[in-house]
XYZ file of C-alpha atoms in Angstrom:
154
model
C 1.200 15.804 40.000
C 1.840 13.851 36.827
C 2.309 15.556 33.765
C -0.142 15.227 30.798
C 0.721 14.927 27.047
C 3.470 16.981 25.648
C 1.244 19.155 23.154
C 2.956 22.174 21.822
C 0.825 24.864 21.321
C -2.836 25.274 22.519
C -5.668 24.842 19.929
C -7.950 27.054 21.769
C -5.905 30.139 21.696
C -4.408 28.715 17.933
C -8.175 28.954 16.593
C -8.798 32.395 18.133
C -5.591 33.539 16.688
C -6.754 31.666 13.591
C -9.688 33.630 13.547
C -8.318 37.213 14.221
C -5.686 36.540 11.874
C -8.329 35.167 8.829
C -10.828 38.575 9.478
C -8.195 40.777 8.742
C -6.549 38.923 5.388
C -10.059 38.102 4.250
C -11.849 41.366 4.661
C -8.591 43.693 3.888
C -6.389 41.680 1.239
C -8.314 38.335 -0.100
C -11.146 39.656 -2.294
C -14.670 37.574 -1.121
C -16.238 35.116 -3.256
C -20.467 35.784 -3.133
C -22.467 32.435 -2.142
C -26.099 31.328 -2.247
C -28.017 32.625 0.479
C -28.682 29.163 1.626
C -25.029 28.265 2.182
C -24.876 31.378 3.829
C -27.594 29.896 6.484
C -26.183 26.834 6.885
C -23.111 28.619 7.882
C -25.163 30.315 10.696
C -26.736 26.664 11.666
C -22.815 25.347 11.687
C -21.831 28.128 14.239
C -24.600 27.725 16.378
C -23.914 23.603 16.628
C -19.986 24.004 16.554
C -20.667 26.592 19.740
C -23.294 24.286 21.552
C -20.383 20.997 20.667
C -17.728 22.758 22.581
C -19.672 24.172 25.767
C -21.206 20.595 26.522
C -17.956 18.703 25.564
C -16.385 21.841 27.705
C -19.246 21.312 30.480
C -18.493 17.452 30.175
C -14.719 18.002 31.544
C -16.138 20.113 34.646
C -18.794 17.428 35.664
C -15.887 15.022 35.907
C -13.292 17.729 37.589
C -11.404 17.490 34.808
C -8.914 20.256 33.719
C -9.943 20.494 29.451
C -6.191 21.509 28.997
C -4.519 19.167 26.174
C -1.362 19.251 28.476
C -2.859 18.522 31.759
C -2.718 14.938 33.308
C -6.313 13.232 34.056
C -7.874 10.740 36.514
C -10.946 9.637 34.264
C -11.375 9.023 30.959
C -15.043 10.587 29.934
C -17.001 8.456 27.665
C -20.237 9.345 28.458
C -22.730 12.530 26.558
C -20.899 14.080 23.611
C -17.897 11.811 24.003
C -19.831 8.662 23.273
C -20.224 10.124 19.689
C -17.059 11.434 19.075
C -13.679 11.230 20.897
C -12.681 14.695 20.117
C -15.667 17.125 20.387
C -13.722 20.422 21.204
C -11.461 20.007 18.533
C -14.653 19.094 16.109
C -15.888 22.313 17.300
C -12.864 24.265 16.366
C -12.668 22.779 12.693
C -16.623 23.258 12.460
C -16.541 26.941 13.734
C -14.090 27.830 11.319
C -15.939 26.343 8.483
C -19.016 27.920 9.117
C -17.231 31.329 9.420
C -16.392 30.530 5.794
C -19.533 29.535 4.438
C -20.989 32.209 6.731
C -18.614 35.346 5.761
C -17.183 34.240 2.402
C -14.282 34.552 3.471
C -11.945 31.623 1.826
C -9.127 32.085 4.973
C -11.340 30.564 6.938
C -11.785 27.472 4.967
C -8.040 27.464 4.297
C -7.322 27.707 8.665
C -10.114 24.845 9.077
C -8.230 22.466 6.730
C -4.834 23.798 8.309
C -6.100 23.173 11.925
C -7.784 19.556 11.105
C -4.473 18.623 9.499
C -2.781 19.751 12.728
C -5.342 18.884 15.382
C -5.420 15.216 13.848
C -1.686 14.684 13.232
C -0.155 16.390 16.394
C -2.598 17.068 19.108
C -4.686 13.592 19.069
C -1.765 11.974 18.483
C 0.162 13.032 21.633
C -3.043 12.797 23.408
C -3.943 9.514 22.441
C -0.390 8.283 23.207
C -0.528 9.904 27.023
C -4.319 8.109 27.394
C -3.265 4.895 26.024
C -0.810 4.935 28.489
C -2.560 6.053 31.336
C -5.856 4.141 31.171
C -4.796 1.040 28.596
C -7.232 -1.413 27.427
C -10.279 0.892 28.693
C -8.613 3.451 26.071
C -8.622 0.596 23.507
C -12.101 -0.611 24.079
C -13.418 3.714 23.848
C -11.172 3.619 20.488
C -12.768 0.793 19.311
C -16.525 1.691 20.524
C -16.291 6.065 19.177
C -14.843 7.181 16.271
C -11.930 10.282 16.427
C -14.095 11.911 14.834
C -18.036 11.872 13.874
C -17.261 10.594 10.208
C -13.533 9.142 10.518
């Protein structure tokens, strides 16, 4: 079996670790900083979408017996449902999820971790990742770079 992209660390157990680790500054040591109401929804609206992102991009992987790993290898490259929008929908998920915990909690480690883990996710993970695709699948890889942004607004 061919080995995927050489990612070090994994972002899904990096956000949960993320999260654990931003509850307990922000609720014990970080005082909170009181929002409108209103943000406070949209913060519930943002963790609803982020979770529904990440089980269909999640879902996505299984419909094409994919392994969602970032360091596994892959036969096909999935460009169809949430991936024609976005090339990264877990990862958009991750970033969202933590954001919303912020607007939703008011608690500012959250926002600081969601900058943290879009600086990371787009300079280290994508990057290896887009390297191991670009070899794998060439000019189809191009032509899906081309056609779907990284990420909704970049």
């Amino acid at each position: 079996m061919k080995a995927g992209p050489t990612i070090k660390g994994n972002p899904l157990k990096i956000s949960v670790y993320l999260l654990i680790f931003c509850y307990i500054i922000g609720e014990f040591i970080i005082p909170k900083y009181p929002m409108i109401y209103l943000i406070n929804l949209i913060g519930i609206m943002g963790l609803i979408i982020s979770l529904l992102i990440f089980f269909y991009g999640f879902n996505m992987f299984g419909s094409y017996k994919e392994n969602p790993s970032p360091q596994s290898s892959t036969k096909n490259l999935i460009k169809t449902g949430i991936f024609s929008y976005t090339r990264n929908p877990i990862y958009l998920a991750f970033i969202l999820f933590h954001f919303s915990m912020f607007l939703t909690f008011e608690n500012v480690m959250y926002f600081l971790t969601s900058l943290g883990l879009f600086v990371w996710i787009n300079t280290y993970v994508i990057k290896y990742e887009e390297d191991y695709l670009m070899k794998e699948f060439g000019e189809e890889y191009a032509n899906y770079q081309q056609a779907v942004s990284k990420w909704f607004f970049l």
